[in-house]
Amino acid sequence: MESDKYICVRETAPQNSVVIIDMNMPMQPLRRPITADSALMNPNSRILALKAQLPGTTQDHLQIFNIEMKAKMKSHQMPEQVVFWKWISPKLLGLVTQTSVYHWSIEGDSEPVKMFERTANLVNNQIINYKCDPSEKWLVLIGIAPGAPEKPQLVKGNMQLFSVDQQRSQALEAHAASFAQFKVPGNENPSILISFATKSFNAGQITSKLHVIELGAQPGKPSFSKKQADLFFPPDFQDDFPVAMQISHKYGLIFVITKLGLLFVYDLETASAVYRNRISPDPIFLTSEASAAGGFYAINRRGQVLLATVNEATIVPFVSGQLNNLELAVNLAKRGNLPGAENLVVQRFQELFAQTKYKEAAELAAESPQGILRTPDTVAKFQSVPVQAGQTPPLLQYFGTLLTRGKLNAFESLELSRLVVNQNKKNLLENWLAEDKLECSEELGDLVKTVDNDLALKIYIKARATPKVVAAFAERREFDKILIYSKQVGYTPDYLFLLQTILRTDPQGAVNFALMMSQMEGGCPVDYNTITDLFLQRNLIREATAFLLDVLKPNLPEHAFLQTKVLEINLVTFPNVADAILANGMFTHYDRPRIAQLCEKAGLFVRALQHYTELPDIKRVIVNTHAIEPQSLVEFFGTLSREWALECMKDLLLVNLRGNLQIIVQVAKEYCEQLGVDACIKLFEQFKSYEGLYFFLGSYLSSSEDPDIHFKYIEAAAKTGQIKEVERVTRESNFYDAEKTKNFLMEAKLPDARPLINVCDRFGFVPDLTHYLYTNNMLRYIEGYVQKVNPGNAPLVVGQLLDDECPEDFIKGLILSVRSLLPVEPLVEECEKRNRLRLLTQFLEHLVSEGSQDVHVHNALGKIIIDSNNNPEHFLTTNPYYDSRVVGKYCEKRDPTLAVVAYRRGQCDDELINVTNKNSLFKLQARYVVERMDGDLWEKVLNPENEYRRQLIDQVVSTALPESKSPEQVSATVKAFMTADLPHELIELLEKIVLQNSAFSGNFNLQNLLILTAIKADPSRVMDYINRLDNFDGPAVGEVAVEAQLYEEAFAIFKKFNLNVQAVNVLLDNIRSIDRAVEFAFRVEEDAVWSQVAKAQLREGLVSDAIESFIRADDATQFLDVIRASEDADVYSDLVRYLLMVRQKVKEPKVDSELIYAYAKTDRLGEIEEFILMPNVANLQNVGDRLFDEALYEAAKIIFAFISNWAKLAVTLVRLKQFQGAVDAARKANSAKTWKEVCFACVDAEEFRLAQICGLNVIIQVDDLEEVSEYYQNRGCFNELISLMESGLGLERAHMGIFTELGVLYARYRAEKLMEHIKLFSTRLNIPKLIRACDEQQHWKELTYLYIQYDEFDNAATTVMNHSPEAWDHMQFKDIIVKVASVELYYKAVHFYLQEHPDLINDMLNVLALRVDHTRVVDIMRKAGHLRLVKPYMVAVQSNNVSAVNEALNEIYVEEEDYDRLRESIDLHDNFDQIGLAQKIEKHELLEMRRVAAYIYKKAGRWKQSIALSKKDNLYKDAMETASQSGDRELAEELLVYFIEQGKKECFAACLFVCYDLIRPDVALEMAWVNNMIDFTFPFLLQFIREYTGKVDELIKDKIEAQKDVKAKEQEEKEVIAQQNMYAQLLPLALPAPPMPGMGGGFAPPPPMGGGMGMPPMPPYGMPQMGSY
């Protein structure tokens, strides 16, 4: 325990851990596992130091951890073992080894620093403590060792004191020690003291001492004189010794704690014994200072944590009374500000004052406990002392003493400041305030304000004089600070007045202040409009604008008026500012029409346009284009509708076509999509503005594909002289109407023909172009077009020129200028059409000479040679470049034989056939066809539509084939005949070749061909050919026969070649005779055949026969089809046989699954059970689902039971009405869905016991609970449902929903059980849901209880009052009403009780006494006329001294004539109209009531009225007491005169004693002497004389005692000087030796326990316990 903040405990079981106990939260210890041997908690912060010995060594490893940051701060490995360690300060850890002492700082990365080495007296000692003084200049190490041999049980204590500055040590004997700071009078610096306790055994005597010594005395300064005292141990504690010492800096006391639990308390300054007691029956081993309490904590062996401190209320009386040490009592009271010494201090002060020891009196007053002397009376006392010349005034001495001691109170501060201000020493005030020596007050601020405003402001702030602070800030123009300060202190200044004040001198500051107000929490305290008007009243337009712009930033609808206002004032005065505001777009809620008008007047036409909403206004403004930026105008058009925009554009063009054209064009460009291109074009055309049209369409052209737009652009460009643009568009555009454009350009007759050339060239108007250019004598453009633009079109140009009868020389020159770039074919075509081919002779020969191989060149040249008959056969056979087809066609009309030559050379089949047919050259044709061996050609010539086919065939048969020696040619011919479908001719030919034993008779292909031909042409011959021929392709021919529907012939072919499968297929598929197929299958006995038969039978629906055939075929491949067919035919018995066969071949889940299904359909449940027990691959889950879906529940039950699908089994058993089994299965499934299904089935079957079993497993699921409840309720099973829910309450997994639902059910069906249920399970209910149910069912009592449980006390109270017959219970309502949040319910409850339970209203009001407004309650009862009903309540709350209550009670007391209670009420409670009450009862018929009226007048200070009333009723005693209490001498003397006048002598004598302090003796004697009443005055005179003689005696006695005190003090000072000794050195090197015999009790026996140093005697079992222990 290093401090009073934490206790750190190391646990070793069950595991090593450290427990940290925060003394502020002792019940929340922090436990952390550690492996360290020791742990220390930092005195101040959550930092833990750990120490662990390294295994196998004597070295210790140290670590420091920050617990809050969970990080290691430092670590170090000590070279030797640490035997003791301790936090000596929050930043410093002291480490003690066997030889040395180290200090280790937790800051930085420093390692432990060696401070000093242990002295010899600490060798083999157990170190028990290590401390340092606050300045860390003095260190003390304490250890204990075994005692002397003659008394070993008394432990010996050793101490080593070390000076850091001098690096010196001193060895002493001590068991405990501690440092303290003490301020010696006359020395401003505190002295360092060390106190240590020792108990030693010398020469058979035990000596116990306490020493207090100053360390490092300051030269030239008063020093602390060394003190020592005896420690008195009772006889039973002779072997006890001190183990700890703590010094209370709060009280200046030394606590010495011994091992056996004794506590010694000594005064630090005088070493006087104060107290001794045993505080623990168990040994104490650890202590720590409790600085806040001024005591200490101790921990004993039992683990108790003890707190010991002084009882502040009793210690001073104890010291002054029982110890009879008045000086110590006063010092303690002053030092600790303790009560109990008031009389002593006051008496001492008066003594010092009387002795004119003003300095000592001032010091006493300054240090007086609890400031009992620091009063205005004390200040007045010092002020009343006359100032001696040359001396400091006593008042200043007093204030100076107070300043050195601490802070002055408010009155002292004011008085001192008044002195300083009068002396104009303001700097002293500043220093004192900076040092916090003065208590600030508003009066002090007012005083200082006369000399220094800044200083006064500081004082006002500290004094929290808020109005004065605000005024001061306003005077200093620090208006921003006003808001900040007001917010901090919660003050609301007059903001409007402040703003007006600022406006007069600092407009910009006013803006800033207004903005700061607008940003205040809770909104601006002054209306924005008011602030704006203030600015405008002073014509501060800019400032008003700045303010409004800032506060209107949020753009709220409620600021519409202000938005309009800021725009209005700026449009009138500063239009540019308004324009900028509008440009920012920060406002949207202002009056737009109004702003539009102002904008127009201010010349801000764009803004006006943006704000006008009517077309006439817009048209009026928009024509001012001279004052509108074009871009802004264009942007504005984007905001208009299409119709309005076009109207405005028309107006602009009407007003100034030339000036506004550019704007209109820009608008049309920007918004052409919205306006419509056609509308824009129409607008420009309406004004015949081709320039506008040109500019507009120029921007739109690139994105348009409209031919009309492109044409209009070309037209506009042409008419505006933009020839280059016309040329570009005609060249690049693909969208204009070419015909229309060509005609326009021809009509326009542009000087540049290039646009027309572009159009005609691109769109095929070359002849028109040529004709136009030739007729307009623009021959150079013709040459340019042919040579540069498009040489490819030169033939068209030449043709047109020939048509236009152009000279041949120009044409030839044109052709030769192009030469090789010229396309020959079209050129020849053009010339040939016009029969001018010879024109090209020179050109063609020139090309051939250049090596041209162009086919067109050679074609043309050939045509010229043929026409000239210049050996054409040579050319046709030798020229490799001409086109045979072209030249041949050219020859046909001139010489057909030349055409055949040309066609044969080029294999032009069609042309050759046509020319030979036309000219009857069939022999040439037959030879050519046979030689070509081309199937396509044969197909063409043998086409039945060929009228010349017969002639050709005849020539082929008669000439061509006999001449041919090639088998390929014969084969091709035969094939051609076949292809041409000439079977009869082909059969005759083949019969001659194959059947007549020719060389080709055994030919495989010819035999195939013969049969095939017969199949096609003459089926009757086929069977004969099959029987006669053997070398043919049986399978292929058989297939052909099948295709030809010759099924018997095909069957014979397949049978001949042993193709049994194909044969049986013919029987099945073609002949469709299953019987013949079965017969055939029995004959051949092949599996494949049986398989085909089975498939056919299956297709025909003969399922049983098919299954038999599949079994014979042993074919398992078609099991899917068989299964499907069997199911359709419902032949499950046969299917079982088939599937058993299939299972032997394949392992398919489908097979096994269907087998189970077939068993089920045939009701063979035993086979199912046997089958599923055997190995199988069936999908049992799917089978079971299928059986279930088809209502085969018994079979499904077997499957689901086998696969343990308990959920489905349960549902199946439900279908079988086996509910008990279903429940068992559901239990195994344990699925909410299953439980639910079984439950619902049981409910429907009225098996409620089983339904409940299921339901219990469903309702534990929150989501299913409501469904179950609705199911039961819908079927009217309310009791069963309630039983289910009641059973559910006991479930381990019971949840809130069950409890809630049961509550709802009780509310609906069993209201008598509802309240019991709610009370039992209120914490487990969904209260809001149950509240709704109770509300619906009108269970008001239960509803009230639920509201209480849900802390909805307002609703509970309302329910009780609204439904009191059922819900009201007085005790419950009292509990509810005190917890409601709505105050109005209190008073509603008052009305409720007044109406329904007036007898209990006082009880209810007493409960609400602390919450209601008593005035309002009284007002309610007064209005109801039942004020007396609540009299007990008013009596109970009258202690609050509420005016309405007091007056109501007094009124009742007056009515009841209860004057005793009335007087008591008046005495105790003065908050009522006293004069009114007095006037009301001063004329009451009862004397006591009138006496009360007099009493009231007396309390109100109306002494004369009170005395007059008392005199009127002869109540002379009351009159005398009133006069005495008034303190008014005249009243008392007037009363004496009244008694003399009335002859009341006894009353006169009594009045003299009652008013003794007021009546002057001379007046009394004069009255008595004049009226002959001396005898009645004589007692008064005796008393007066005795009082004054006593005062004189006291004065004489005080003077004598003062003289004695002076002498005694002088004698004491002499003794102190005489006792000065060696302890006055800087460092005590050794303790003084024990005194010698005869010099003060060296070996004398210790004094008895009852005496010694004023210590009270100790009872046998210890002194009484301390007050606060």
mmCIF file with all atom_site columns, N, CA and C in Angstrom, residues 383 395-396 399 413-425 447:
data_model
loop_
_atom_site.group_PDB
_atom_site.id
_atom_site.type_symbol
_atom_site.label_atom_id
_atom_site.label_alt_id
_atom_site.label_comp_id
_atom_site.label_asym_id
_atom_site.label_entity_id
_atom_site.label_seq_id
_atom_site.pdbx_PDB_ins_code
_atom_site.Cartn_x
_atom_site.Cartn_y
_atom_site.Cartn_z
_atom_site.occupancy
_atom_site.B_iso_or_equiv
_atom_site.pdbx_formal_charge
_atom_site.auth_seq_id
_atom_site.auth_comp_id
_atom_site.auth_asym_id
_atom_site.auth_atom_id
_atom_site.pdbx_PDB_model_num
ATOM 1  N N  . GLN A 1 383 ? -9.857  49.473 13.153 1.00 0.00 ? 383 GLN A N  1
ATOM 2  C CA . GLN A 1 383 ? -10.047 50.823 12.618 1.00 0.00 ? 383 GLN A CA 1
ATOM 3  C C  . GLN A 1 383 ? -10.184 51.838 13.737 1.00 0.00 ? 383 GLN A C  1
ATOM 4  N N  . LEU A 1 395 ? -4.641  48.490 11.608 1.00 0.00 ? 395 LEU A N  1
ATOM 5  C CA . LEU A 1 395 ? -5.492  47.880 10.573 1.00 0.00 ? 395 LEU A CA 1
ATOM 6  C C  . LEU A 1 395 ? -4.630  47.309 9.449  1.00 0.00 ? 395 LEU A C  1
ATOM 7  N N  . LEU A 1 396 ? -3.589  48.065 9.060  1.00 0.00 ? 396 LEU A N  1
ATOM 8  C CA . LEU A 1 396 ? -2.712  47.563 8.007  1.00 0.00 ? 396 LEU A CA 1
ATOM 9  C C  . LEU A 1 396 ? -1.910  46.369 8.500  1.00 0.00 ? 396 LEU A C  1
ATOM 10 N N  . PHE A 1 399 ? -4.295  43.482 8.118  1.00 0.00 ? 399 PHE A N  1
ATOM 11 C CA . PHE A 1 399 ? -4.435  43.039 6.729  1.00 0.00 ? 399 PHE A CA 1
ATOM 12 C C  . PHE A 1 399 ? -3.150  42.405 6.221  1.00 0.00 ? 399 PHE A C  1
ATOM 13 N N  . SER A 1 413 ? -11.449 42.097 1.937  1.00 0.00 ? 413 SER A N  1
ATOM 14 C CA . SER A 1 413 ? -10.924 42.537 0.647  1.00 0.00 ? 413 SER A CA 1
ATOM 15 C C  . SER A 1 413 ? -11.421 43.938 0.316  1.00 0.00 ? 413 SER A C  1
ATOM 16 N N  . LEU A 1 414 ? -12.700 44.204 0.578  1.00 0.00 ? 414 LEU A N  1
ATOM 17 C CA . LEU A 1 414 ? -13.268 45.518 0.271  1.00 0.00 ? 414 LEU A CA 1
ATOM 18 C C  . LEU A 1 414 ? -12.620 46.611 1.112  1.00 0.00 ? 414 LEU A C  1
ATOM 19 N N  . GLU A 1 415 ? -12.468 46.350 2.391  1.00 0.00 ? 415 GLU A N  1
ATOM 20 C CA . GLU A 1 415 ? -11.894 47.368 3.274  1.00 0.00 ? 415 GLU A CA 1
ATOM 21 C C  . GLU A 1 415 ? -10.432 47.642 2.920  1.00 0.00 ? 415 GLU A C  1
ATOM 22 N N  . LEU A 1 416 ? -9.666  46.587 2.676  1.00 0.00 ? 416 LEU A N  1
ATOM 23 C CA . LEU A 1 416 ? -8.257  46.776 2.311  1.00 0.00 ? 416 LEU A CA 1
ATOM 24 C C  . LEU A 1 416 ? -8.154  47.528 0.984  1.00 0.00 ? 416 LEU A C  1
ATOM 25 N N  . SER A 1 417 ? -8.983  47.146 0.030  1.00 0.00 ? 417 SER A N  1
ATOM 26 C CA . SER A 1 417 ? -8.929  47.808 -1.278 1.00 0.00 ? 417 SER A CA 1
ATOM 27 C C  . SER A 1 417 ? -9.307  49.277 -1.158 1.00 0.00 ? 417 SER A C  1
ATOM 28 N N  . ARG A 1 418 ? -10.237 49.581 -0.248 1.00 0.00 ? 418 ARG A N  1
ATOM 29 C CA . ARG A 1 418 ? -10.619 50.992 -0.068 1.00 0.00 ? 418 ARG A CA 1
ATOM 30 C C  . ARG A 1 418 ? -9.422  51.796 0.432  1.00 0.00 ? 418 ARG A C  1
ATOM 31 N N  . LEU A 1 419 ? -8.641  51.197 1.342  1.00 0.00 ? 419 LEU A N  1
ATOM 32 C CA . LEU A 1 419 ? -7.436  51.880 1.819  1.00 0.00 ? 419 LEU A CA 1
ATOM 33 C C  . LEU A 1 419 ? -6.444  52.081 0.685  1.00 0.00 ? 419 LEU A C  1
ATOM 34 N N  . VAL A 1 420 ? -6.236  51.002 -0.111 1.00 0.00 ? 420 VAL A N  1
ATOM 35 C CA . VAL A 1 420 ? -5.237  51.070 -1.179 1.00 0.00 ? 420 VAL A CA 1
ATOM 36 C C  . VAL A 1 420 ? -5.649  52.069 -2.255 1.00 0.00 ? 420 VAL A C  1
ATOM 37 N N  . VAL A 1 421 ? -6.949  52.059 -2.595 1.00 0.00 ? 421 VAL A N  1
ATOM 38 C CA . VAL A 1 421 ? -7.431  53.001 -3.618 1.00 0.00 ? 421 VAL A CA 1
ATOM 39 C C  . VAL A 1 421 ? -7.275  54.438 -3.133 1.00 0.00 ? 421 VAL A C  1
ATOM 40 N N  . ASN A 1 422 ? -7.578  54.656 -1.884 1.00 0.00 ? 422 ASN A N  1
ATOM 41 C CA . ASN A 1 422 ? -7.437  56.015 -1.348 1.00 0.00 ? 422 ASN A CA 1
ATOM 42 C C  . ASN A 1 422 ? -5.994  56.482 -1.401 1.00 0.00 ? 422 ASN A C  1
ATOM 43 N N  . GLN A 1 423 ? -5.045  55.508 -1.276 1.00 0.00 ? 423 GLN A N  1
ATOM 44 C CA . GLN A 1 423 ? -3.618  55.854 -1.349 1.00 0.00 ? 423 GLN A CA 1
ATOM 45 C C  . GLN A 1 423 ? -3.070  55.756 -2.777 1.00 0.00 ? 423 GLN A C  1
ATOM 46 N N  . ASN A 1 424 ? -3.967  55.448 -3.738 1.00 0.00 ? 424 ASN A N  1
ATOM 47 C CA . ASN A 1 424 ? -3.584  55.378 -5.165 1.00 0.00 ? 424 ASN A CA 1
ATOM 48 C C  . ASN A 1 424 ? -2.453  54.365 -5.392 1.00 0.00 ? 424 ASN A C  1
ATOM 49 N N  . LYS A 1 425 ? -2.570  53.197 -4.762 1.00 0.00 ? 425 LYS A N  1
ATOM 50 C CA . LYS A 1 425 ? -1.566  52.129 -4.946 1.00 0.00 ? 425 LYS A CA 1
ATOM 51 C C  . LYS A 1 425 ? -2.234  50.942 -5.668 1.00 0.00 ? 425 LYS A C  1
ATOM 52 N N  . LEU A 1 447 ? -15.673 49.621 -6.491 1.00 0.00 ? 447 LEU A N  1
ATOM 53 C CA . LEU A 1 447 ? -14.638 50.463 -5.895 1.00 0.00 ? 447 LEU A CA 1
ATOM 54 C C  . LEU A 1 447 ? -13.439 50.614 -6.833 1.00 0.00 ? 447 LEU A C  1
#
